[in-house]
PDB file of C-alpha atoms in Angstrom:
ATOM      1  CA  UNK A   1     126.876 115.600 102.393  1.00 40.00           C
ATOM      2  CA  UNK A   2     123.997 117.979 101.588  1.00 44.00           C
ATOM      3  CA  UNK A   3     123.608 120.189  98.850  1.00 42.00           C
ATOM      4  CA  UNK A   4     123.919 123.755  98.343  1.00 42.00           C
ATOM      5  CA  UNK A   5     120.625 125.723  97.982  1.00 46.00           C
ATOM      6  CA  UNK A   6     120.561 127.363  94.269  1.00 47.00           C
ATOM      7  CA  UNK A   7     120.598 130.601  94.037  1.00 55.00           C
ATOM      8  CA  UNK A   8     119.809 131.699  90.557  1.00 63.00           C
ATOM      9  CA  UNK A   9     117.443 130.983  88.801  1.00 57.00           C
ATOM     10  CA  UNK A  10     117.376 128.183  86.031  1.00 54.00           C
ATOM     11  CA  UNK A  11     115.622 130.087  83.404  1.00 56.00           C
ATOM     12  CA  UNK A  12     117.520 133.483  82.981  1.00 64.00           C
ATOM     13  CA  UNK A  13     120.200 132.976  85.384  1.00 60.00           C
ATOM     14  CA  UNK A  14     119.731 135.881  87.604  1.00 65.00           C
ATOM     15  CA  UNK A  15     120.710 135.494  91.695  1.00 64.00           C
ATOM     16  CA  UNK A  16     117.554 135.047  93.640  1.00 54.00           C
ATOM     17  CA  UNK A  17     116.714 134.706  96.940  1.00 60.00           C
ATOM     18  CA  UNK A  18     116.038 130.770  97.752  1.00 56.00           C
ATOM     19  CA  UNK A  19     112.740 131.946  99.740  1.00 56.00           C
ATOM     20  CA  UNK A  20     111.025 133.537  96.532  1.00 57.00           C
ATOM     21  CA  UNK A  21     108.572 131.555  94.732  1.00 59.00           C
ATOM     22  CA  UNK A  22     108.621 133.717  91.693  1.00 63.00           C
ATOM     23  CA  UNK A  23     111.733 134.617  89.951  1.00 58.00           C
ATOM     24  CA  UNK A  24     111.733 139.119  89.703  1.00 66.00           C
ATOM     25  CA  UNK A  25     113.404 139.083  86.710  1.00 61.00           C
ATOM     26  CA  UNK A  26     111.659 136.638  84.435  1.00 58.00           C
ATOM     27  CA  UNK A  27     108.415 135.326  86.778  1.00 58.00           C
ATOM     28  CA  UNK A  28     108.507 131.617  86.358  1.00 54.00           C
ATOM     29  CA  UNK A  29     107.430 129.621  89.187  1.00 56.00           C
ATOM     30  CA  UNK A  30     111.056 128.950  90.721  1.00 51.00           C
ATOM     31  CA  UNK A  31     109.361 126.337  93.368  1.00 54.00           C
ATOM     32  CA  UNK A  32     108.591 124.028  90.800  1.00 54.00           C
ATOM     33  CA  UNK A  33     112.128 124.532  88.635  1.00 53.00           C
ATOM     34  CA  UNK A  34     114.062 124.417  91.351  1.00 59.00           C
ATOM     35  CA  UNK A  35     112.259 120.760  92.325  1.00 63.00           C
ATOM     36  CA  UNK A  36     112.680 120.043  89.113  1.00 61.00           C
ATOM     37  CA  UNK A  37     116.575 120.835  89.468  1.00 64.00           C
ATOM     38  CA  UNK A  38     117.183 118.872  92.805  1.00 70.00           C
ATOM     39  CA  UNK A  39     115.308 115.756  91.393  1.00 70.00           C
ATOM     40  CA  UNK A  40     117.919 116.021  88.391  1.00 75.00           C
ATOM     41  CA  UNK A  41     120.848 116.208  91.455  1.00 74.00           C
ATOM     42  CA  UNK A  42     119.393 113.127  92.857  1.00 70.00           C
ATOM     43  CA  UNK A  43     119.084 111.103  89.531  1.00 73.00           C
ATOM     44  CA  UNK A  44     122.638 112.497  88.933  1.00 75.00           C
ATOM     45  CA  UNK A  45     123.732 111.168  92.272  1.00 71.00           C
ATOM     46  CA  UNK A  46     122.056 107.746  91.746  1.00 73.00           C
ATOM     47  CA  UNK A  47     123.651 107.401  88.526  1.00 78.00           C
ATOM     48  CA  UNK A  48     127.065 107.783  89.924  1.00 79.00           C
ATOM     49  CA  UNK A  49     126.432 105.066  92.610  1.00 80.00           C
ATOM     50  CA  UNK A  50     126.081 107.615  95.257  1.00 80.00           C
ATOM     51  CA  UNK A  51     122.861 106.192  96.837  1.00 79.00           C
ATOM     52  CA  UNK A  52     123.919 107.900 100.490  1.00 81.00           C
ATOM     53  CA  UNK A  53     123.752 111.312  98.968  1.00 81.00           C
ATOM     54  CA  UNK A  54     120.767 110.382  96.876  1.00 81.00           C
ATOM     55  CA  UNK A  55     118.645 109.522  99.629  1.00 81.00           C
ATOM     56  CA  UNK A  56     119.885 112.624 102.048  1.00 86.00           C
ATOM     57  CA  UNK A  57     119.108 114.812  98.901  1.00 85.00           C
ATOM     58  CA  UNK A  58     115.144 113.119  98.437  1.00 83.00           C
ATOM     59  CA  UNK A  59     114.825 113.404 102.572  1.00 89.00           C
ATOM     60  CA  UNK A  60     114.893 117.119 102.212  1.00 86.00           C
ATOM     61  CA  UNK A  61     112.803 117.596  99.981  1.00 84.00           C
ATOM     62  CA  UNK A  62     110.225 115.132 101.082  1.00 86.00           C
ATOM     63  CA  UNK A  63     110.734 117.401 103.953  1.00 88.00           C
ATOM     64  CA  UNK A  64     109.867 120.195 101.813  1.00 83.00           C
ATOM     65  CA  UNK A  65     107.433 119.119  99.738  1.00 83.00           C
ATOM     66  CA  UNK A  66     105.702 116.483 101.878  1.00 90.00           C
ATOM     67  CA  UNK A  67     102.256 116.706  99.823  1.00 91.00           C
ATOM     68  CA  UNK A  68     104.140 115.279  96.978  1.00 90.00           C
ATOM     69  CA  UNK A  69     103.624 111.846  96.680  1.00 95.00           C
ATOM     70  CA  UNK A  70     105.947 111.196  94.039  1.00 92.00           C
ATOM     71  CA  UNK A  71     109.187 112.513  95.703  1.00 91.00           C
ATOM     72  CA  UNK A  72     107.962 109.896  98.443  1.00 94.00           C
ATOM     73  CA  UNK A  73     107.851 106.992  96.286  1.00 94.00           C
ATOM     74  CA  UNK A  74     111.431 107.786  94.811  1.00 90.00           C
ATOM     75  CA  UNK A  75     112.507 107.960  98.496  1.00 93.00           C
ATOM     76  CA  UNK A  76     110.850 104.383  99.149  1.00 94.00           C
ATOM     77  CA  UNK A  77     112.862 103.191  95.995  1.00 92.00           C
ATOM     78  CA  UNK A  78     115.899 104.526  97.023  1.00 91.00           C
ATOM     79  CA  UNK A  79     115.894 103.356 100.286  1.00 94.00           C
ATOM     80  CA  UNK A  80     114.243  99.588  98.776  1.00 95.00           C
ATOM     81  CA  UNK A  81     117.784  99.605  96.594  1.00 90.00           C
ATOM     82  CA  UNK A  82     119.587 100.335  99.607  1.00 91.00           C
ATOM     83  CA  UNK A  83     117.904  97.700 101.141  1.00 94.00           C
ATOM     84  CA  UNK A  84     116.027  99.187 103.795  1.00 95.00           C
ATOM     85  CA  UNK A  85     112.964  98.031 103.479  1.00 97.00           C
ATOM     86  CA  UNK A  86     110.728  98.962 106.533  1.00 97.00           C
ATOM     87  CA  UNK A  87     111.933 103.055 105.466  1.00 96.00           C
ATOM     88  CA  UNK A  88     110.759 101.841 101.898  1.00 97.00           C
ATOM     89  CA  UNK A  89     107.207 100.613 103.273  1.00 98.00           C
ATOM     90  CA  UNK A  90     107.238 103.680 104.881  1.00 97.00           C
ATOM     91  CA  UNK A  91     107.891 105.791 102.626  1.00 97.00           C
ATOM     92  CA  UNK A  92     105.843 104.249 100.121  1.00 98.00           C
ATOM     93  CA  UNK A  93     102.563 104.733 102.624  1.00 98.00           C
ATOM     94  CA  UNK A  94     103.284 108.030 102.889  1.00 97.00           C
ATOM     95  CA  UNK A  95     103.209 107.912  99.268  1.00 97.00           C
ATOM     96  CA  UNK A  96      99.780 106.479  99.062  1.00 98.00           C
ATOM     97  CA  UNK A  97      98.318 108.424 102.637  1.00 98.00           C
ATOM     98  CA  UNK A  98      98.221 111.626  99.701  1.00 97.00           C
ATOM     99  CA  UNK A  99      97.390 109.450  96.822  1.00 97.00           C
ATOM    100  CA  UNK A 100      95.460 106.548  97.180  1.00 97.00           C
ATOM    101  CA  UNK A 101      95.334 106.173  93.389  1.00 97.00           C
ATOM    102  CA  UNK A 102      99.323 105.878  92.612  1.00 97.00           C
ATOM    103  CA  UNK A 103      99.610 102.776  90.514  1.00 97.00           C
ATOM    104  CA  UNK A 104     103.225 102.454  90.745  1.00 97.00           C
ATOM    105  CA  UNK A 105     103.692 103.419  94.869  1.00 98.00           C
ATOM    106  CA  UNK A 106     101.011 100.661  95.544  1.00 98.00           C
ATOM    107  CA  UNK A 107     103.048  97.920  92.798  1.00 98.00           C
ATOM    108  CA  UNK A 108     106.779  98.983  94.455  1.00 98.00           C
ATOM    109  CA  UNK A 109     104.825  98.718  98.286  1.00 98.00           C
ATOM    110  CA  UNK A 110     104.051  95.053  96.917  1.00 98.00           C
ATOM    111  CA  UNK A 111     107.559  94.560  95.962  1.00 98.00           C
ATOM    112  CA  UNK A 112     108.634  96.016  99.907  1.00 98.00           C
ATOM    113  CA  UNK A 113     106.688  93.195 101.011  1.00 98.00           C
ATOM    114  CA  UNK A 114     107.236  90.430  99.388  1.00 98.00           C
ATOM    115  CA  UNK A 115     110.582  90.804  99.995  1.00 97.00           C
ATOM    116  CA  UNK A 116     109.961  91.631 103.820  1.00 96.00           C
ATOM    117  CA  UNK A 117     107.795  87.985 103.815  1.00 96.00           C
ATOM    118  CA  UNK A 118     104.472  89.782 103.726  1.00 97.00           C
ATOM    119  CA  UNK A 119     102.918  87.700 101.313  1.00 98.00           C
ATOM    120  CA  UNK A 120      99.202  88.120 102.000  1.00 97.00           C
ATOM    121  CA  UNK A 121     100.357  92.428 102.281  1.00 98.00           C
ATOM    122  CA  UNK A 122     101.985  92.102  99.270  1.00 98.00           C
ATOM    123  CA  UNK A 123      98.327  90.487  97.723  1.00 98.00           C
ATOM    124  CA  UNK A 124      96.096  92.886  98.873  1.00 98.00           C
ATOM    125  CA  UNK A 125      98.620  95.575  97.240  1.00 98.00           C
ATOM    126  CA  UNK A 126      98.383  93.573  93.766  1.00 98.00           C
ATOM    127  CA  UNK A 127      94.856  93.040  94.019  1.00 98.00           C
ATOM    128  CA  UNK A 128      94.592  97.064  94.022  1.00 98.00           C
ATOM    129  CA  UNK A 129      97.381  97.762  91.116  1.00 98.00           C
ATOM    130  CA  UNK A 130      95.070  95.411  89.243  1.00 97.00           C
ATOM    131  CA  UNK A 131      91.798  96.933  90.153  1.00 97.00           C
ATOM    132  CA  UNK A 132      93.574 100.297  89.039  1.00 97.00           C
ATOM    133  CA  UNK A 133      95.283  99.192  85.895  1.00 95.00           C
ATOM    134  CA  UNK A 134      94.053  95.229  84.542  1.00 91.00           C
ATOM    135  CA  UNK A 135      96.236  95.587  82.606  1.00 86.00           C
ATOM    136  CA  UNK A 136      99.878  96.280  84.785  1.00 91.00           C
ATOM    137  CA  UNK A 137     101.696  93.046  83.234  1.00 89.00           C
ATOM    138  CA  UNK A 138     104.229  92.667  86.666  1.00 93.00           C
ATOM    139  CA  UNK A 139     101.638  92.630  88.940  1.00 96.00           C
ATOM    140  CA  UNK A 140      99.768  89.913  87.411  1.00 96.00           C
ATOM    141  CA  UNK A 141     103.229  88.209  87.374  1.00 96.00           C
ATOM    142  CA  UNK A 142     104.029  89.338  90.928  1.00 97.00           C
ATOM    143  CA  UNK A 143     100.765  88.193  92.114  1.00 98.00           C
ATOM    144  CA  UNK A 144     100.933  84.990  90.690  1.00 97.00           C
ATOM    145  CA  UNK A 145     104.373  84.548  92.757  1.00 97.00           C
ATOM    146  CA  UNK A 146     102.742  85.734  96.223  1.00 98.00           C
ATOM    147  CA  UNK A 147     100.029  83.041  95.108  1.00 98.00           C
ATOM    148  CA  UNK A 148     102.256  80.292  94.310  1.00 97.00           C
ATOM    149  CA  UNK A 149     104.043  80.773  97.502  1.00 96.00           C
ATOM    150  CA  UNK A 150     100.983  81.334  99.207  1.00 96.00           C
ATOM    151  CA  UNK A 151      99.861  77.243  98.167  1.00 95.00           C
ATOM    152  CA  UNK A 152      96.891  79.169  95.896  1.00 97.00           C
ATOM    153  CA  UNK A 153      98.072  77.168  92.449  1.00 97.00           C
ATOM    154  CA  UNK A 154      95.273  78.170  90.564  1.00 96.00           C
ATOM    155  CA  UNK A 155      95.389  81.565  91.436  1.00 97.00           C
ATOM    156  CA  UNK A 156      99.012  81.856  90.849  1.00 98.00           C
ATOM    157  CA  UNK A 157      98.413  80.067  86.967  1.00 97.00           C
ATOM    158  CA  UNK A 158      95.356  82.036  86.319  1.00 96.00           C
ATOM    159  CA  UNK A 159      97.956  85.110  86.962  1.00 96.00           C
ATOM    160  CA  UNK A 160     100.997  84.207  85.315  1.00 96.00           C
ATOM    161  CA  UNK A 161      99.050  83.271  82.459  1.00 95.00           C
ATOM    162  CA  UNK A 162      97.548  86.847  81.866  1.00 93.00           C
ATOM    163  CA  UNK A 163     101.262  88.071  82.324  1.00 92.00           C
ATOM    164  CA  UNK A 164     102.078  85.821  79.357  1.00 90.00           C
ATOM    165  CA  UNK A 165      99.179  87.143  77.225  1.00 86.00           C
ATOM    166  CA  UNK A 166     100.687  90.797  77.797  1.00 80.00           C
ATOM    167  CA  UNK A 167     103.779  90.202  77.304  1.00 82.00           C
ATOM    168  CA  UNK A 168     104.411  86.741  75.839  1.00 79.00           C
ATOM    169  CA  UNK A 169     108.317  87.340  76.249  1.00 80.00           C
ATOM    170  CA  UNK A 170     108.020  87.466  80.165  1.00 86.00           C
ATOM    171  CA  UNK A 171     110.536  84.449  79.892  1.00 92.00           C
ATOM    172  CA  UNK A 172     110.030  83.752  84.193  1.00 94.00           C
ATOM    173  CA  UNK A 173     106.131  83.745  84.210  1.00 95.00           C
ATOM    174  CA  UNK A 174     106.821  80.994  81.772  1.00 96.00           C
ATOM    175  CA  UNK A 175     109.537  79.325  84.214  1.00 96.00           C
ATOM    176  CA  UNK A 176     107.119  79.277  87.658  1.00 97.00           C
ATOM    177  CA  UNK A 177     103.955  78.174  85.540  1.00 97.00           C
ATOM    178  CA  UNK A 178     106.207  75.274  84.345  1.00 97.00           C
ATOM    179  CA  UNK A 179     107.644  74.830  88.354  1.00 97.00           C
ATOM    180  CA  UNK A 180     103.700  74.519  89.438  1.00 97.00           C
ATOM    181  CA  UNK A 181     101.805  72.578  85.743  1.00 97.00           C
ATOM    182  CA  UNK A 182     104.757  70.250  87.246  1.00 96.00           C
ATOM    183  CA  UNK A 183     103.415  70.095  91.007  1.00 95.00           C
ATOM    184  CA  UNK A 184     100.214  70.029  90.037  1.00 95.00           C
ATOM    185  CA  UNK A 185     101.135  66.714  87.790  1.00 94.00           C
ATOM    186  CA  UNK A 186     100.618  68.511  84.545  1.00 95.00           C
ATOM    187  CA  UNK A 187     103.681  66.852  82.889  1.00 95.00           C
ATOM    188  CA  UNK A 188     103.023  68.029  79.025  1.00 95.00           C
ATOM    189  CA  UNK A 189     102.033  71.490  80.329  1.00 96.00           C
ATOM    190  CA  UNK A 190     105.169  71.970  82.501  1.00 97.00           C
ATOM    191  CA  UNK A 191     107.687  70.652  79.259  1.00 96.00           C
ATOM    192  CA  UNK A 192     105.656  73.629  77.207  1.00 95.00           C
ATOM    193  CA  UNK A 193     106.438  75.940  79.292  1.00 96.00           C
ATOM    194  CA  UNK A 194     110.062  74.607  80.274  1.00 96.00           C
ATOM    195  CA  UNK A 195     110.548  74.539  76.753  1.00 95.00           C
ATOM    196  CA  UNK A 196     109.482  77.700  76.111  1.00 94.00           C
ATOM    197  CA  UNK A 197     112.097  79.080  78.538  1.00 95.00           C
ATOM    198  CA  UNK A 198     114.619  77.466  76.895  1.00 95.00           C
ATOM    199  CA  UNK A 199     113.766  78.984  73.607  1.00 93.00           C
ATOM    200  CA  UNK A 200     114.789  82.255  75.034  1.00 91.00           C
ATOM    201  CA  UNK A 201     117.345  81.228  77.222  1.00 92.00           C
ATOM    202  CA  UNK A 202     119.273  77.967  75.949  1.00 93.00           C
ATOM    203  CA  UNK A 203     121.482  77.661  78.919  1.00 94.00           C
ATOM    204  CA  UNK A 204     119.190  77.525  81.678  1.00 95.00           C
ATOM    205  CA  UNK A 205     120.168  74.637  83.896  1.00 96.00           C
ATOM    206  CA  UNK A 206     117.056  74.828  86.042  1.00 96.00           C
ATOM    207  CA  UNK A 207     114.418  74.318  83.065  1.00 96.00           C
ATOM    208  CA  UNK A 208     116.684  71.743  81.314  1.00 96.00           C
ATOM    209  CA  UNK A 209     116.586  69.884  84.586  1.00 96.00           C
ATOM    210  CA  UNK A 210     112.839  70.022  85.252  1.00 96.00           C
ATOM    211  CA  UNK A 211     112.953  68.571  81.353  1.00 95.00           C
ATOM    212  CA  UNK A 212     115.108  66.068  82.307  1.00 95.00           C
ATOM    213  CA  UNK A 213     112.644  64.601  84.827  1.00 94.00           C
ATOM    214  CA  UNK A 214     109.897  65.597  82.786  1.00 95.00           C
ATOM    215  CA  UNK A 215     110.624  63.725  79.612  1.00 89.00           C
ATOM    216  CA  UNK A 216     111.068  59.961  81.216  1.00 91.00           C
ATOM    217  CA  UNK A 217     107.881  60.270  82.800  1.00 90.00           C
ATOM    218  CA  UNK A 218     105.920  61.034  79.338  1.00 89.00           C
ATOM    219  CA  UNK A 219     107.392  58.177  78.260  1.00 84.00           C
ATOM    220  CA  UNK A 220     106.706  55.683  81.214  1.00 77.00           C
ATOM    221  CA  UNK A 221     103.142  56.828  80.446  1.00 77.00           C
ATOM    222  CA  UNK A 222     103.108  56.260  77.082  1.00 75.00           C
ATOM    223  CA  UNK A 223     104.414  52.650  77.579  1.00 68.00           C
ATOM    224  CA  UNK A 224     101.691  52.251  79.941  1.00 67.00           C
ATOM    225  CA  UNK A 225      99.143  53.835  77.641  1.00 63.00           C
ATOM    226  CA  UNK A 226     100.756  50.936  74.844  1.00 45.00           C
ATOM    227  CA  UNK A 227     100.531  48.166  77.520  1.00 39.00           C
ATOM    228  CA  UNK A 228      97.172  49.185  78.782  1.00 42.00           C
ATOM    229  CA  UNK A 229      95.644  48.547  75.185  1.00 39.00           C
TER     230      UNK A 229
END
């Protein structure tokens, strides 16, 4: 269901033609308020669960402002949430094909792939949120997960760590380093970081199993350590 086009104007109320880009009465730049207005619709409309009328609303005016990048990257998310993600990497592209700069539209395109599969994609996008902003916490962690799943190990550590350094609370970063320190055969690193999990999050079954395991094989090389002597 598409809106109806406003007709006054938001500052001093007067009717005004939808065509003008200044108001007659007052002289504000109604192009602008009026985006700003619609944007506000389609935040209202997401809030509500409305997603459908949320995305028709953000196709129109990427129709009508298609130099902004930002109203494209809000349509990627929207459709991304809807899960369509191919209309999401588009979208997003779009995004970037006016600013090849925008942090976040590069970050949420790495999202769109991963979850599409696209690991090595979803990398190369990473690699230039981090070039961008050293600093963007989530990519390092999402990086770290394209690495992991990628079979790069180190990579993927040397990443999650930095996540943890930003943001120490980043519980999960804390979870996968523990999943690989305990591929990798790193037993007293992987309890750390299991056990730092569980500080945050007592009842999680998956780190109190890797623990589980964990914990018999410190011991069995302890007693080998003792025997060894």
């Amino acid at each position: 269901m598409k809106s109806q086009p406003i007709s006054t104007c938001p500052h001093c109320g007067k009717a005004v033609e939808t065509a003008f880009k200044f108001c007659p009465a007052c002289g504000i730049n109604l192009s602008q308020n009026l985006l700003d207005l619609r944007l506000k619709e389609v935040l209202h409309c997401q809030r509500r669960g409305k997603n459908w009328e949320a995305m028709e609303l953000l196709k129109e005016l990427a129709a009508a402002y298609s130099d902004d990048a930002y109203i494209h990257k809000l349509l990627g998310n929207t459709y991304f949430h809807m899960g369509l993600l191919d209309w999401a990497i588009d979208a997003y592209q779009k995004a970037l094909a006016i600013d090849k700069n925008y942090v976040d539209a590069h970050y949420d395109l790495g999202v769109a792939y991963y979850h599409r599969a696209r690991i090595h994609d979803a990398i190369a996008e990473y690699q230039t949120v981090l070039k961008l902003d050293p600093d963007y916490h989530a990519a390092h962690y999402r990086i770290g997960l394209c690495y992991h799943h990628a079979g790069q190990l180190n990579a993927a550590i040397h990443h999650l760590l930095e996540s943890t350094v930003v943001t120490p609370e980043y519980v999960m970063a804390h979870y996968h380093l523990g999943v690989i320190y305990y591929k990798q055969g790193e037993l007293q690193k992987a309890r750390l970081s299991f056990e730092r999990v569980l500080e945050e999050d007592p009842h999680d079954t998956s780190s109190a199993k890797y623990l589980s395991q964990i914990q018999p094989q410190l011991n069995h090389k302890r007693e080998e350590g003792v025997v060894a002597k």
